[in-house]
C-alpha cells in the first residue's frame, strides 16, 4: 500500500482484520510505503485467505494473502 497524499502530515494507522473481524496486525508511523509480510502482531504467520485493511478508521479495502 502506498500513501497517495505525499503531503499528509498525520501519521497513518493501518489495521489488518481477518474475515471474522479479528484484528491481526496494526501498523503506525510515518512510512509512505507499507509491506505486510503475513505476520500477526504476535509474530505468527496468518493463514492464507481474505483480509481487510483499514486506514485511520476510515477507508477499508480487501486483500488476499496466499502463503
GROMACS .gro file of C-alpha atoms in nm:
model
   67
    1UNK     CA    1   0.000   0.000   0.000
    2UNK     CA    2   0.135   0.340  -0.091
    3UNK     CA    3   0.027   0.676   0.052
    4UNK     CA    4  -0.104   0.889  -0.234
    5UNK     CA    5  -0.115   1.202  -0.017
    6UNK     CA    6   0.254   1.279  -0.002
    7UNK     CA    7   0.197   1.597   0.197
    8UNK     CA    8  -0.026   1.436   0.461
    9UNK     CA    9   0.118   1.536   0.800
   10UNK     CA   10  -0.082   1.293   1.013
   11UNK     CA   11   0.070   0.957   1.099
   12UNK     CA   12  -0.148   0.691   0.939
   13UNK     CA   13  -0.263   0.389   1.135
   14UNK     CA   14  -0.335   0.079   0.928
   15UNK     CA   15  -0.518  -0.215   1.084
   16UNK     CA   16  -0.546  -0.560   0.926
   17UNK     CA   17  -0.854  -0.772   1.011
   18UNK     CA   18  -0.949  -1.127   0.921
   19UNK     CA   19  -1.295  -1.217   0.786
   20UNK     CA   20  -1.436  -1.263   1.137
   21UNK     CA   21  -1.338  -0.906   1.225
   22UNK     CA   22  -1.048  -1.009   1.449
   23UNK     CA   23  -0.766  -0.755   1.450
   24UNK     CA   24  -0.449  -0.933   1.338
   25UNK     CA   25  -0.196  -0.653   1.278
   26UNK     CA   26  -0.154  -0.282   1.344
   27UNK     CA   27   0.091  -0.055   1.163
   28UNK     CA   28   0.153   0.307   1.256
   29UNK     CA   29   0.418   0.558   1.173
   30UNK     CA   30   0.530   0.792   0.900
   31UNK     CA   31   0.625   0.535   0.636
   32UNK     CA   32   0.499   0.616   0.287
   33UNK     CA   33   0.506   0.250   0.176
   34UNK     CA   34   0.370  -0.039   0.380
   35UNK     CA   35   0.468  -0.403   0.333
   36UNK     CA   36   0.276  -0.672   0.523
   37UNK     CA   37   0.469  -0.999   0.546
   38UNK     CA   38   0.168  -1.203   0.659
   39UNK     CA   39   0.262  -1.198   1.026
   40UNK     CA   40   0.025  -1.102   1.306
   41UNK     CA   41   0.118  -0.874   1.596
   42UNK     CA   42   0.248  -1.179   1.788
   43UNK     CA   43   0.494  -1.274   1.511
   44UNK     CA   44   0.293  -1.572   1.384
   45UNK     CA   45   0.219  -1.621   1.016
   46UNK     CA   46  -0.152  -1.593   0.940
   47UNK     CA   47  -0.342  -1.844   0.727
   48UNK     CA   48  -0.400  -1.789   0.357
   49UNK     CA   49  -0.727  -1.610   0.298
   50UNK     CA   50  -0.911  -1.283   0.267
   51UNK     CA   51  -0.822  -0.994   0.497
   52UNK     CA   52  -0.924  -0.631   0.517
   53UNK     CA   53  -0.703  -0.333   0.584
   54UNK     CA   54  -0.840  -0.013   0.730
   55UNK     CA   55  -0.664   0.324   0.723
   56UNK     CA   56  -0.721   0.567   1.013
   57UNK     CA   57  -1.057   0.409   1.096
   58UNK     CA   58  -1.198   0.503   0.756
   59UNK     CA   59  -1.116   0.354   0.418
   60UNK     CA   60  -1.137  -0.025   0.414
   61UNK     CA   61  -1.005  -0.249   0.134
   62UNK     CA   62  -0.994  -0.623   0.080
   63UNK     CA   63  -0.663  -0.807   0.033
   64UNK     CA   64  -0.592  -1.173  -0.036
   65UNK     CA   65  -0.297  -1.332   0.141
   66UNK     CA   66  -0.154  -1.652  -0.009
   67UNK     CA   67   0.135  -1.837   0.154
   0.00000   0.00000   0.00000
